[in-house]
GROMACS .gro file of C-alpha atoms in nm:
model
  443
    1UNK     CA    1  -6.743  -3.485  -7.566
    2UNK     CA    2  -6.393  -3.546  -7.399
    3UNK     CA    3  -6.312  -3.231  -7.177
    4UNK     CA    4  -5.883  -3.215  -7.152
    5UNK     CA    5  -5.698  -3.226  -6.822
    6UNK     CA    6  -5.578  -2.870  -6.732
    7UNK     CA    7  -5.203  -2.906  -6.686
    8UNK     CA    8  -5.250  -2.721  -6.344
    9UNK     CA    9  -5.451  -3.030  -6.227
   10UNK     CA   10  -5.225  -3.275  -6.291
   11UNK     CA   11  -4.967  -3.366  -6.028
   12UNK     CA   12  -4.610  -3.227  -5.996
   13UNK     CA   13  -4.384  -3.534  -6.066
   14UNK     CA   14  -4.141  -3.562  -5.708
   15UNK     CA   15  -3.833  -3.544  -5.922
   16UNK     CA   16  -3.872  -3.188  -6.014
   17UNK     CA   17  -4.024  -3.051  -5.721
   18UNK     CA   18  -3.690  -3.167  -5.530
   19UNK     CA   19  -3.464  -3.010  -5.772
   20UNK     CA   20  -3.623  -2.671  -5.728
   21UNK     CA   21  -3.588  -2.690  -5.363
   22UNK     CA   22  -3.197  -2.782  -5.378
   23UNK     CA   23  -3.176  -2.492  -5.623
   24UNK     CA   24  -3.360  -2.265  -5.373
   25UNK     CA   25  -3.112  -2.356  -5.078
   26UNK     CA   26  -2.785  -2.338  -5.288
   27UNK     CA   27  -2.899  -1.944  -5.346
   28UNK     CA   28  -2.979  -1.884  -4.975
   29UNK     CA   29  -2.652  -2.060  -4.866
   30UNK     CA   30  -2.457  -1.854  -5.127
   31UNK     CA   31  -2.656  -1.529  -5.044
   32UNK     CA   32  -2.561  -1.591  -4.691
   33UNK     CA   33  -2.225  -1.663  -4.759
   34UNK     CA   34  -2.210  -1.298  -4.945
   35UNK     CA   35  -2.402  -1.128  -4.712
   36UNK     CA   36  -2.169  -1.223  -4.364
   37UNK     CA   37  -1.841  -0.940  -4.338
   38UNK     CA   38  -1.514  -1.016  -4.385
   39UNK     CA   39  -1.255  -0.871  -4.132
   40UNK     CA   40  -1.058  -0.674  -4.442
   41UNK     CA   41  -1.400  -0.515  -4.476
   42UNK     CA   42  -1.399  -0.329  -4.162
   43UNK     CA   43  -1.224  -0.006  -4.094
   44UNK     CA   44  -0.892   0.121  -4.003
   45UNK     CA   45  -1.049   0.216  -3.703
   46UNK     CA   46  -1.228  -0.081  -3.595
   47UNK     CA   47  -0.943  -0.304  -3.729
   48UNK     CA   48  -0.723  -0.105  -3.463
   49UNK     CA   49  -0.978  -0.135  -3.177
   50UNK     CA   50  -0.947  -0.528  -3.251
   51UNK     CA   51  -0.609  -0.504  -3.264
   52UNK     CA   52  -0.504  -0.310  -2.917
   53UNK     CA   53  -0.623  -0.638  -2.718
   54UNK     CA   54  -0.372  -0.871  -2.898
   55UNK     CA   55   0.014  -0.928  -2.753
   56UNK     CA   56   0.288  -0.819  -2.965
   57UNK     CA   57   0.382  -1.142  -3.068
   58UNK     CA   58   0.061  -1.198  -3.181
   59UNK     CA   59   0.070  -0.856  -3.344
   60UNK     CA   60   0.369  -0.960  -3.541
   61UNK     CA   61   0.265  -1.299  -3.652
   62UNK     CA   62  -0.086  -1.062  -3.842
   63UNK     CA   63   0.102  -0.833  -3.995
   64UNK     CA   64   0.268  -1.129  -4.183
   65UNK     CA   65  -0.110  -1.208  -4.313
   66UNK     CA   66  -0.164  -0.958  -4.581
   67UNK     CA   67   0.004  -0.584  -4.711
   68UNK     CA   68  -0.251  -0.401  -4.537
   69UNK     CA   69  -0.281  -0.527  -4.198
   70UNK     CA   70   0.148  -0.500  -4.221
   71UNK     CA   71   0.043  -0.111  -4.218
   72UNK     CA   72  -0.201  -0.098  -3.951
   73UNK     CA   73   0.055  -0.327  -3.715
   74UNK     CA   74   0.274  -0.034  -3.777
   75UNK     CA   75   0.034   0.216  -3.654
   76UNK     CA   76   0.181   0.394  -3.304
   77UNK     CA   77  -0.115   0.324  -3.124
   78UNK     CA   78  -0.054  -0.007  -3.050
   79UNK     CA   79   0.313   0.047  -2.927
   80UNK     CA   80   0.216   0.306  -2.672
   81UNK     CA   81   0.249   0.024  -2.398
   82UNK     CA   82   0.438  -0.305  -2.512
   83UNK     CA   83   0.483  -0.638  -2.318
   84UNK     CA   84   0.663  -0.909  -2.435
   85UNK     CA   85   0.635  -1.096  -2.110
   86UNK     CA   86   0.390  -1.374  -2.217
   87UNK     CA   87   0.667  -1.645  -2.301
   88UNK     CA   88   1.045  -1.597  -2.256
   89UNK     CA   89   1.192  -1.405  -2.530
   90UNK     CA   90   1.557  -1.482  -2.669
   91UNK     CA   91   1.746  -1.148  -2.757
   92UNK     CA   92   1.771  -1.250  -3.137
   93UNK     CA   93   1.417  -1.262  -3.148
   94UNK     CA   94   1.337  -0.942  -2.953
   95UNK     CA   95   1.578  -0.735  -3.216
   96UNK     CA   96   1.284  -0.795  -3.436
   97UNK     CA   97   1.034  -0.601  -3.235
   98UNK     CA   98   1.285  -0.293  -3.231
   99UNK     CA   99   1.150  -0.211  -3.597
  100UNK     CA  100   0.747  -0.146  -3.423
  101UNK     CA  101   0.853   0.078  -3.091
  102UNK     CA  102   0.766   0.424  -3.138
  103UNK     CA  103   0.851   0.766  -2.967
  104UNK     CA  104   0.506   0.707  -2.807
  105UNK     CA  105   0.607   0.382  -2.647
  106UNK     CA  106   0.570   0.485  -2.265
  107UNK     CA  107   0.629   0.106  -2.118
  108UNK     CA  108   0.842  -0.132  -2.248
  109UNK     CA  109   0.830  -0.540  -2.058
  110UNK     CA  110   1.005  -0.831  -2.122
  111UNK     CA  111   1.131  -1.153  -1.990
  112UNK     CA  112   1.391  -1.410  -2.051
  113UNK     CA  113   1.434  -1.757  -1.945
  114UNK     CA  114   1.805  -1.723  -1.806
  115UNK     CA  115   2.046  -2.025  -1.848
  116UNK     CA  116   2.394  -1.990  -1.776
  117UNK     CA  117   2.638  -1.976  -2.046
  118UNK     CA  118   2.385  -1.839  -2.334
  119UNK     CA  119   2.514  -1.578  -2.499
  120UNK     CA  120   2.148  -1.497  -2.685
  121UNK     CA  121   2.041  -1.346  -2.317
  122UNK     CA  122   2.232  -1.122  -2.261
  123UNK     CA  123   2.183  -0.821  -2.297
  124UNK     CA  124   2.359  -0.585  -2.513
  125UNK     CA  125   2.462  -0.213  -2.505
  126UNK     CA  126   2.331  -0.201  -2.855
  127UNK     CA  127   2.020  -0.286  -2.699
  128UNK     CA  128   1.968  -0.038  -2.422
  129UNK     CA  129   2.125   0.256  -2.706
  130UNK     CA  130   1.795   0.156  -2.951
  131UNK     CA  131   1.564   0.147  -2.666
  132UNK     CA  132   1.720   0.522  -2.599
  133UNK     CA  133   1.703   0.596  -2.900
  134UNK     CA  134   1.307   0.492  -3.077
  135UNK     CA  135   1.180   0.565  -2.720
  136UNK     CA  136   1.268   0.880  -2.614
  137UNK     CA  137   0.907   0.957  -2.369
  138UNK     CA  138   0.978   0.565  -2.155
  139UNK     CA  139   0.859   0.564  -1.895
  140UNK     CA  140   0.877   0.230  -1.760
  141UNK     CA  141   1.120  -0.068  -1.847
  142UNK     CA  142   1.104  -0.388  -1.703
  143UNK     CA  143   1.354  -0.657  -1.751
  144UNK     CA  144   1.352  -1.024  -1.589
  145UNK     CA  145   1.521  -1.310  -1.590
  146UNK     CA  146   1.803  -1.157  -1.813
  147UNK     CA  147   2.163  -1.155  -1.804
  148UNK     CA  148   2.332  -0.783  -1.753
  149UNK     CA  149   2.702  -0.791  -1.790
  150UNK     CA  150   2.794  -0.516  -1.545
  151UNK     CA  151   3.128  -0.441  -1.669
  152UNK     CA  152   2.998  -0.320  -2.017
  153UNK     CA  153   2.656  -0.198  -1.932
  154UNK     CA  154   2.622   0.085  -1.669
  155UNK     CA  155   2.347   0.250  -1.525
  156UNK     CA  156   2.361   0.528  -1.799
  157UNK     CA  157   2.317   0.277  -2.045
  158UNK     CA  158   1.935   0.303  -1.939
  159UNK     CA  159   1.681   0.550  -2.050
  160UNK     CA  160   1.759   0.831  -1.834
  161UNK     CA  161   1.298   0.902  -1.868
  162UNK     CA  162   1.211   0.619  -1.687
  163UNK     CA  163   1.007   0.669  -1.393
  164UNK     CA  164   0.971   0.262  -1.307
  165UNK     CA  165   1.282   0.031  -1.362
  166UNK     CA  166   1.226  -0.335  -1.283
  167UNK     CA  167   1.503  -0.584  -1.282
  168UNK     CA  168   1.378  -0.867  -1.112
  169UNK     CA  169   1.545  -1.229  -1.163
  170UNK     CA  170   1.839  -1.077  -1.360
  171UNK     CA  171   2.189  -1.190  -1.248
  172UNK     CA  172   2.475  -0.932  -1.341
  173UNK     CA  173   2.841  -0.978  -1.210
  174UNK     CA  174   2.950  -0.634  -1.133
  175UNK     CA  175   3.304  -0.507  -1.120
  176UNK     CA  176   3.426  -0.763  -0.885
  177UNK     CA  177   3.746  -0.583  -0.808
  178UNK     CA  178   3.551  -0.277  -0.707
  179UNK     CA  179   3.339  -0.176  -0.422
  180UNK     CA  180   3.105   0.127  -0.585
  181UNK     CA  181   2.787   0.045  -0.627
  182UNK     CA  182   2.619  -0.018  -0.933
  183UNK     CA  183   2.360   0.202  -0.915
  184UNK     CA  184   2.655   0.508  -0.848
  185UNK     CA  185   2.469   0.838  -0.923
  186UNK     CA  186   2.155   0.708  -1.010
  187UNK     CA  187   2.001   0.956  -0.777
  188UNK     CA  188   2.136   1.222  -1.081
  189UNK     CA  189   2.106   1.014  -1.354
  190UNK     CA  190   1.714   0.956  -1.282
  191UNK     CA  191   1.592   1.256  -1.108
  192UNK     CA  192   1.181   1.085  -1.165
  193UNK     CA  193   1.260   0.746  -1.056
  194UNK     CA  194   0.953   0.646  -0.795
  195UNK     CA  195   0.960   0.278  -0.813
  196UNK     CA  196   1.257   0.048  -0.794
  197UNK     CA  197   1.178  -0.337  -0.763
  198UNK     CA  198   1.467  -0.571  -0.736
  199UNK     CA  199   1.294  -0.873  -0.638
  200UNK     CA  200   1.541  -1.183  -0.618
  201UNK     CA  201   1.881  -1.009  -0.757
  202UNK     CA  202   2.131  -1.201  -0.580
  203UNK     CA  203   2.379  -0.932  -0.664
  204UNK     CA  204   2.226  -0.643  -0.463
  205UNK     CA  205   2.479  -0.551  -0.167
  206UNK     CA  206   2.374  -0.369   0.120
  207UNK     CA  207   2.598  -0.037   0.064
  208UNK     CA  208   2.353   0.005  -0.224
  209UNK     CA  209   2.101   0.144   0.015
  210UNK     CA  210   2.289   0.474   0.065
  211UNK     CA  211   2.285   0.545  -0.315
  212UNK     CA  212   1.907   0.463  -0.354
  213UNK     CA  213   1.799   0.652  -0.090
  214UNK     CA  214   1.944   0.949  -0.244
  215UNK     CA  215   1.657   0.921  -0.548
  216UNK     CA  216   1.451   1.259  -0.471
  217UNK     CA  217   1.071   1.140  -0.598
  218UNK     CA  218   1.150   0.742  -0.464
  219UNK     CA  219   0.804   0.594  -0.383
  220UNK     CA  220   0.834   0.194  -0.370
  221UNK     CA  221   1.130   0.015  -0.316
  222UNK     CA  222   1.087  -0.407  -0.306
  223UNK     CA  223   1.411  -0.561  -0.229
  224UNK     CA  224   1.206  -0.880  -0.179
  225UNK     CA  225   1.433  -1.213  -0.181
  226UNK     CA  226   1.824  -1.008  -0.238
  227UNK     CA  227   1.943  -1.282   0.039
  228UNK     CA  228   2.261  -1.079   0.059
  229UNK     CA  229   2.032  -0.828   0.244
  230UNK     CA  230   2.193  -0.932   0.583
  231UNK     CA  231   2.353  -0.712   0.898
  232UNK     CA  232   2.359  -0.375   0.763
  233UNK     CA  233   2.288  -0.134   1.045
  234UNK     CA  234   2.519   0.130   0.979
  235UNK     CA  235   2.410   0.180   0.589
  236UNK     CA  236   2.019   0.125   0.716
  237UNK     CA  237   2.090   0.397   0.977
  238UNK     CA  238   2.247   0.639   0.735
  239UNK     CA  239   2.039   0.577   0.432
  240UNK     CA  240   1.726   0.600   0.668
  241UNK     CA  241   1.833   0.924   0.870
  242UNK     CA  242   1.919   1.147   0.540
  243UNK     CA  243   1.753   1.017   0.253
  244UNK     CA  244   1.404   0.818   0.179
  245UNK     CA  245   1.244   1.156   0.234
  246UNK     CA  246   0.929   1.013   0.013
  247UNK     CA  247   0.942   0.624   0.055
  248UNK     CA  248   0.578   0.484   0.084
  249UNK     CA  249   0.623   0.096   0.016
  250UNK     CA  250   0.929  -0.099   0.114
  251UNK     CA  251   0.925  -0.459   0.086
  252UNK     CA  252   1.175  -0.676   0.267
  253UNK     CA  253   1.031  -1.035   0.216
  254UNK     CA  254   1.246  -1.300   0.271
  255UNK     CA  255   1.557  -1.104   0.338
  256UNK     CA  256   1.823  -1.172   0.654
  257UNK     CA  257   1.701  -0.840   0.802
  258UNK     CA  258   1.675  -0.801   1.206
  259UNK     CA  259   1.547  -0.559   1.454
  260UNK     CA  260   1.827  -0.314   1.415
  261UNK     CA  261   1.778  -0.234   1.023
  262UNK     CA  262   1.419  -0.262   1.058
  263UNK     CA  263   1.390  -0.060   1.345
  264UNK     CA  264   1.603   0.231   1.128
  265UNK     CA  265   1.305   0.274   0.861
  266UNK     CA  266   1.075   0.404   1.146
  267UNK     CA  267   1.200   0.702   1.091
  268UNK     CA  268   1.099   0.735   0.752
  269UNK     CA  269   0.768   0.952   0.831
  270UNK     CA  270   0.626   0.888   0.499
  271UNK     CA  271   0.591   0.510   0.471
  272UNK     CA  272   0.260   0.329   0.429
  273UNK     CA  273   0.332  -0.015   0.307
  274UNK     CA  274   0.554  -0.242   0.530
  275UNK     CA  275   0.596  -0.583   0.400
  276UNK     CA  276   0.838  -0.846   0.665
  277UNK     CA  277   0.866  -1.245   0.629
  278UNK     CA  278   1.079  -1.456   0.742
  279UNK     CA  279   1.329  -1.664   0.485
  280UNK     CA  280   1.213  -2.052   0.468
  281UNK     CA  281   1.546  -2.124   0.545
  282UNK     CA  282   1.561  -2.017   0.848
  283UNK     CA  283   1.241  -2.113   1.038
  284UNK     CA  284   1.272  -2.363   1.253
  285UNK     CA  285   0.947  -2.538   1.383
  286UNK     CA  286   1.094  -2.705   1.661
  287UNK     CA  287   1.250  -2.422   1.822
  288UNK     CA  288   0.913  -2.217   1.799
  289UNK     CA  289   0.764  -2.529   1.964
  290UNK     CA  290   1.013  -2.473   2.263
  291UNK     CA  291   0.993  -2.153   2.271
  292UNK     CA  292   0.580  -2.181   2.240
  293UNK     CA  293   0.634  -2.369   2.527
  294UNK     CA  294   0.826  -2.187   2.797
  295UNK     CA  295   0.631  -1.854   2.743
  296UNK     CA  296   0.351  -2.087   2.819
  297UNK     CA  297   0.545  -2.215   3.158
  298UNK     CA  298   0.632  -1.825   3.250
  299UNK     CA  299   0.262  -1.701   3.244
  300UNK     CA  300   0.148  -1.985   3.425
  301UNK     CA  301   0.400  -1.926   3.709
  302UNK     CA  302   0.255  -1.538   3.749
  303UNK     CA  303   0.598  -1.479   3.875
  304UNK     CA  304   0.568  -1.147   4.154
  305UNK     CA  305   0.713  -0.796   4.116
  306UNK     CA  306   0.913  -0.657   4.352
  307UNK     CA  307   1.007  -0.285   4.435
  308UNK     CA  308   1.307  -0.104   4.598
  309UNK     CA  309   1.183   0.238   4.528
  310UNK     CA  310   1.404   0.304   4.248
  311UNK     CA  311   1.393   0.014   4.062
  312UNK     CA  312   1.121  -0.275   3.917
  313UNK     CA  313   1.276  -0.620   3.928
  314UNK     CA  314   1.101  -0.883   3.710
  315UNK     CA  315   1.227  -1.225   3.806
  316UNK     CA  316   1.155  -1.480   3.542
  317UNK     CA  317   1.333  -1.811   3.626
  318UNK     CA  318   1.190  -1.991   3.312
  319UNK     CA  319   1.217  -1.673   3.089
  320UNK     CA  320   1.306  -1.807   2.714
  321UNK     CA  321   1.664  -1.754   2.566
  322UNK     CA  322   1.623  -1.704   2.215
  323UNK     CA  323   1.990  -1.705   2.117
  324UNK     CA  324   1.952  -2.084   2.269
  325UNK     CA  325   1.673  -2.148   2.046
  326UNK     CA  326   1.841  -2.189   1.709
  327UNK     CA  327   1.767  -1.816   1.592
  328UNK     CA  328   1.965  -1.600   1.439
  329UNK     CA  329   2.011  -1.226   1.533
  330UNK     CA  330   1.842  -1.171   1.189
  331UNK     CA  331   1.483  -1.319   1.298
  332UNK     CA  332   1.258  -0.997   1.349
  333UNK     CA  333   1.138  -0.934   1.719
  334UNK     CA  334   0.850  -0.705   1.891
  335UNK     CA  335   1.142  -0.487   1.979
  336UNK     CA  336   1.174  -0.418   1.545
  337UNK     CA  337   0.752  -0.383   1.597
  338UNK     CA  338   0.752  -0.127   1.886
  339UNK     CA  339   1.003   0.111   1.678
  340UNK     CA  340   0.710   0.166   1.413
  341UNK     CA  341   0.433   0.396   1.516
  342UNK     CA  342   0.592   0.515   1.863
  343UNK     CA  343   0.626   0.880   1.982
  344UNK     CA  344   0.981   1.034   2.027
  345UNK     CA  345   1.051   1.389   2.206
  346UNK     CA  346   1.252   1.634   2.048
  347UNK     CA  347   1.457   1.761   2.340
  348UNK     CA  348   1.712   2.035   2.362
  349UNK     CA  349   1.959   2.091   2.650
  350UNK     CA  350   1.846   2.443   2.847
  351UNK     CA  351   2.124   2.474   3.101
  352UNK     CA  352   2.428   2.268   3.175
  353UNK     CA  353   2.616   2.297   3.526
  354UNK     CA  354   2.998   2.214   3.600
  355UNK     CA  355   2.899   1.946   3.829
  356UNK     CA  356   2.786   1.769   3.564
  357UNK     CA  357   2.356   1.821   3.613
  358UNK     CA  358   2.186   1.843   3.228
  359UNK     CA  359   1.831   2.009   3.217
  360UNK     CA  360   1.651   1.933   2.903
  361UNK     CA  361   1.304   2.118   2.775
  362UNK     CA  362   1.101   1.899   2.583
  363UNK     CA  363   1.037   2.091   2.243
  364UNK     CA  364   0.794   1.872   2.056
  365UNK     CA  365   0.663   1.529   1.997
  366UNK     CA  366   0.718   1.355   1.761
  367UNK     CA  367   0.532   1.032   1.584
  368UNK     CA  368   0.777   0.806   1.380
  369UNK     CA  369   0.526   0.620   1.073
  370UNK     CA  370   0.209   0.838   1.125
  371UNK     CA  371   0.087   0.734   0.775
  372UNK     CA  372   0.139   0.333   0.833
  373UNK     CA  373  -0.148   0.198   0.694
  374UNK     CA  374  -0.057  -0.159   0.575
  375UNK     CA  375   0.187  -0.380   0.788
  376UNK     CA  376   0.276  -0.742   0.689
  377UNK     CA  377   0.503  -0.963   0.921
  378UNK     CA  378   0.511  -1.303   0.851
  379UNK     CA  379   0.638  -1.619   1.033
  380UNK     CA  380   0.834  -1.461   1.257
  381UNK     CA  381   0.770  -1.652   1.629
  382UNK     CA  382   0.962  -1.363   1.802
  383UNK     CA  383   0.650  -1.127   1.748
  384UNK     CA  384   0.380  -1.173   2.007
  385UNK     CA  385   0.069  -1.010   2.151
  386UNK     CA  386   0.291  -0.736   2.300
  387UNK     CA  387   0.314  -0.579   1.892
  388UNK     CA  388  -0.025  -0.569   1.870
  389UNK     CA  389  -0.118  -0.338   2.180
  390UNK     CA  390   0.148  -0.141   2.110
  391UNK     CA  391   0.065  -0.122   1.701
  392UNK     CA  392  -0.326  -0.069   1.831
  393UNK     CA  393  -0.212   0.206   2.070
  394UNK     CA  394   0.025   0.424   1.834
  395UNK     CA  395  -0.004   0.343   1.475
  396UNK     CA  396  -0.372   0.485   1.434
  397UNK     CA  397  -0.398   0.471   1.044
  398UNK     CA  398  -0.310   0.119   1.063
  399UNK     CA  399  -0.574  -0.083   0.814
  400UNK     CA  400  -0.440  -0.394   0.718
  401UNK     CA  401  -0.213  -0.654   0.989
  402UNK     CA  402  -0.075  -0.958   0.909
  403UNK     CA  403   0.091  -1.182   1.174
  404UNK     CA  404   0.064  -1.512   0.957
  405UNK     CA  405   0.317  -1.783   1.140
  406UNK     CA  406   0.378  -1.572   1.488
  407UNK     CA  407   0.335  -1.592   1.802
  408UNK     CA  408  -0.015  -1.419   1.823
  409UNK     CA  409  -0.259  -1.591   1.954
  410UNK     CA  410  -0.639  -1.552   1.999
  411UNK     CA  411  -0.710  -1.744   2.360
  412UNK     CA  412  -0.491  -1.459   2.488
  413UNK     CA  413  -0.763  -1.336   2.728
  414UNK     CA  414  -0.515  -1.057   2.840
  415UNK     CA  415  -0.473  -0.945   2.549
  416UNK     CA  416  -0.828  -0.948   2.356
  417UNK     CA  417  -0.953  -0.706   2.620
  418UNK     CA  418  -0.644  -0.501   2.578
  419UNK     CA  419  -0.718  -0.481   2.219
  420UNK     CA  420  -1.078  -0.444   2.257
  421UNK     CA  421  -1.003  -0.103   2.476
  422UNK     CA  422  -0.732   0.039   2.225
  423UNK     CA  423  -0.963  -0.021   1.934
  424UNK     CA  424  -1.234   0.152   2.125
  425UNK     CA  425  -0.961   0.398   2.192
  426UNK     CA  426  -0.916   0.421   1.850
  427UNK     CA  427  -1.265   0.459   1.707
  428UNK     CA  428  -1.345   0.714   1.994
  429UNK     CA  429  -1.097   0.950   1.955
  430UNK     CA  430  -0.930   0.908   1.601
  431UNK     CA  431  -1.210   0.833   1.434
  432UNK     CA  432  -1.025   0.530   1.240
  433UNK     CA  433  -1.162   0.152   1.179
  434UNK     CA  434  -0.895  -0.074   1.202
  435UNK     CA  435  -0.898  -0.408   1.024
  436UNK     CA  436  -0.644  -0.668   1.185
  437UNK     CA  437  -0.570  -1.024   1.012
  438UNK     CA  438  -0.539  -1.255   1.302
  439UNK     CA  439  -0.369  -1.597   1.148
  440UNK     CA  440  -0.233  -1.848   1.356
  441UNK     CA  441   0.069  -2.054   1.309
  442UNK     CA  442   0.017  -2.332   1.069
  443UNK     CA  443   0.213  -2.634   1.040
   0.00000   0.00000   0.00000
């Protein structure tokens, strides 16, 4: 009897059994393929949420993708705060933005690559009419590296909303038969102005301090690198004695400024943030080595006091000449430092006589920068140890000092336990933790 081979038993030829398993993965590759989203499949709202992290040129170069993400660029949520200051932008090529700002648009940025004789950047009145127009909330414009034609393009020409105007790097040549400032009236023009930063305009004159100080809500003012910053005590002394009334941060970085003009802004009660160094191209290494070297000789000789009742004579044979030294009358002093944080009395006269005798009742006393809280002064060799007792004694909110490239030293025996009683001072009695940066001059 011959008993058949059940089909079950008999072995699967190889061939097959590989076929079925290439069909197998081909469906779970395609049902994966299926299953993963595309980015058209999200919503409106996530596609937005996506899109608010991307720059506007980036923004620009989607919406040329497809019909619907065109729409969504449009949307005013992503305009609300635009900067185009991720590569240099060419005017022509900015016009093409103008179409996405919105009423909404509260900060507008950009930045040019300035080259002399290139008519593509500069910038138009056209320009500064459709930012006036499409963005009638701005609040803050910043402009660098452009070219502003002064002649054609006044300071009414810009968004009369903004409460930050920025116009660092840009080189204008205004009105060169003319002595009014450019920014004439901006105090009226721009009531809520509170930051001004015209870091490295080579244009900026010193008479332009009387009109800015004049802004009514002016908070921070960086005239940082304006090298024609030079002798201007009379328009620091007027602009500092009836205006600034709310200045907090002034920054005067690499500028030509001396004791005089900074000495003016400590009477400007309300400043916090004091920033001072010293233009490269006027430090002088070798000089600061001589001078280094003579203060040296001077404390060494412990030279003797001597008193004629009336007066203190201090005879100082080998006392250093500065003027003799290669600096300017523009290098910054401790006489500049002892003006900030020092007490003033408020006298008034009481009685006068014929003979010519004046008696004068002290009313009240007053401290000029109570609120000075951050103070920055940077290789100037002038300043020395004598600053920082008096800064330690009188500026008691002080938090932050920096005396990079000056005279300070630290093997000043004198002077650490001078500082170690007015900081004990300090903490006792004010209650306030000072933080001091003690760098020494590096070569």
């Amino acid at each position: 009897m011959k008993i058949k081979r059940s089909k079950s038993l008999s072995p699967e030829p190889s061939s097959s059994r590989d076929t079925k398993r290439i069909k197998f993965e081909k469906i779970t590759n395609l049902s994966r393929v299926t299953s993963s989203p595309n980015i058209l499949e999200f919503s409106d709202d996530v596609l937005l949420n996506i899109l608010k992290y991307l720059y506007p040129q980036d923004l620009m170069a989607v919406s040329l993708c497809c019909h619907r993400l065109a729409q969504l660029i449009q949307d005013r949520t992503l305009w609300r705060r635009v900067d185009f200051r991720i590569k240099p932008m060419l005017l022509n090529d900015l016009n093409q933005y103008m179409k996405f700002l919105q009423p909404i648009t509260m900060s507008l940025a950009m930045r040019g690559n300035f080259v002399s004789g290139e008519c593509s950047e500069h910038l138009t009145q056209k320009f500064f009419n459709n930012v006036k127009a499409l963005c009638n909330q701005l609040k803050e414009l910043i402009i660098e590296e452009y070219y502003i034609n002064g002649d054609k393009i006044q300071i009414t020409d810009f968004p009369c909303t903004i409460e930050k105007l920025s116009l660092k790097g840009c080189q204008m040549n205004y009105l060169q038969r003319s002595n009014k400032s450019y920014f004439f009236k901006m105090d009226l023009y721009m009531p809520n102005l509170t930051c001004l930063i015209l870091s490295n305009c080579q244009w900026f004159t010193p008479h332009s301090l009387l009109v800015i100080s004049k802004i009514p809500k002016l908070k921070e003012l960086r005239l940082n690198s304006c090298h024609r910053l030079g002798e201007c005590v009379a328009y620091a002394s007027l602009a500092t004695r009836f205006g600034f009334k709310t200045l907090e941060i002034l920054d005067l970085r690499d500028t030509a400024l001396g004791d005089s003009e900074v000495g003016c802004f400590s009477s400007t009660k309300t400043l916090t943030h004091l920033y001072l160094e010293c233009p490269s191209t006027l430090r002088n290494e070798e000089s600061f080595e001589t001078m280094q070297q003579l203060q040296d000789q001077q404390q060494a000789l412990q030279l003797p006091i001597f008193e004629d009742n009336n007066v203190a004579q201090f005879f100082m044979e080998n006392a250093p000449i500065f003027e003799n030294n290669g600096f300017q009358r523009c290098l910054i002093s401790d006489r500049a430092i002892c003006a900030l944080g020092s007490d003033s009395c408020d006298r008034k006269v009481i009685n006068s006589s014929p003979q010519g005798m004046i008696i004068l009742q002290e009313n009240r006393r007053i401290s000029n920068n109570p609120n000075l809280k951050v103070l920055v002064v940077r290789n100037y060799p002038r300043v020395t140890n004598s600053s920082l007792v008096h800064l330690a004694l009188n500026a008691s909110k002080l938090e932050y000092l920096d005396v990079t490239g000056t005279s300070v030293t630290k093997n000043d025996k004198y002077f650490l336990k001078s500082m170690n009683i007015c900081i004990h001072m300090l903490l006792l009695y004010f209650e306030v933790k000072i933080y001091m940066v003690f760098k020494l001059f590096s070569r």
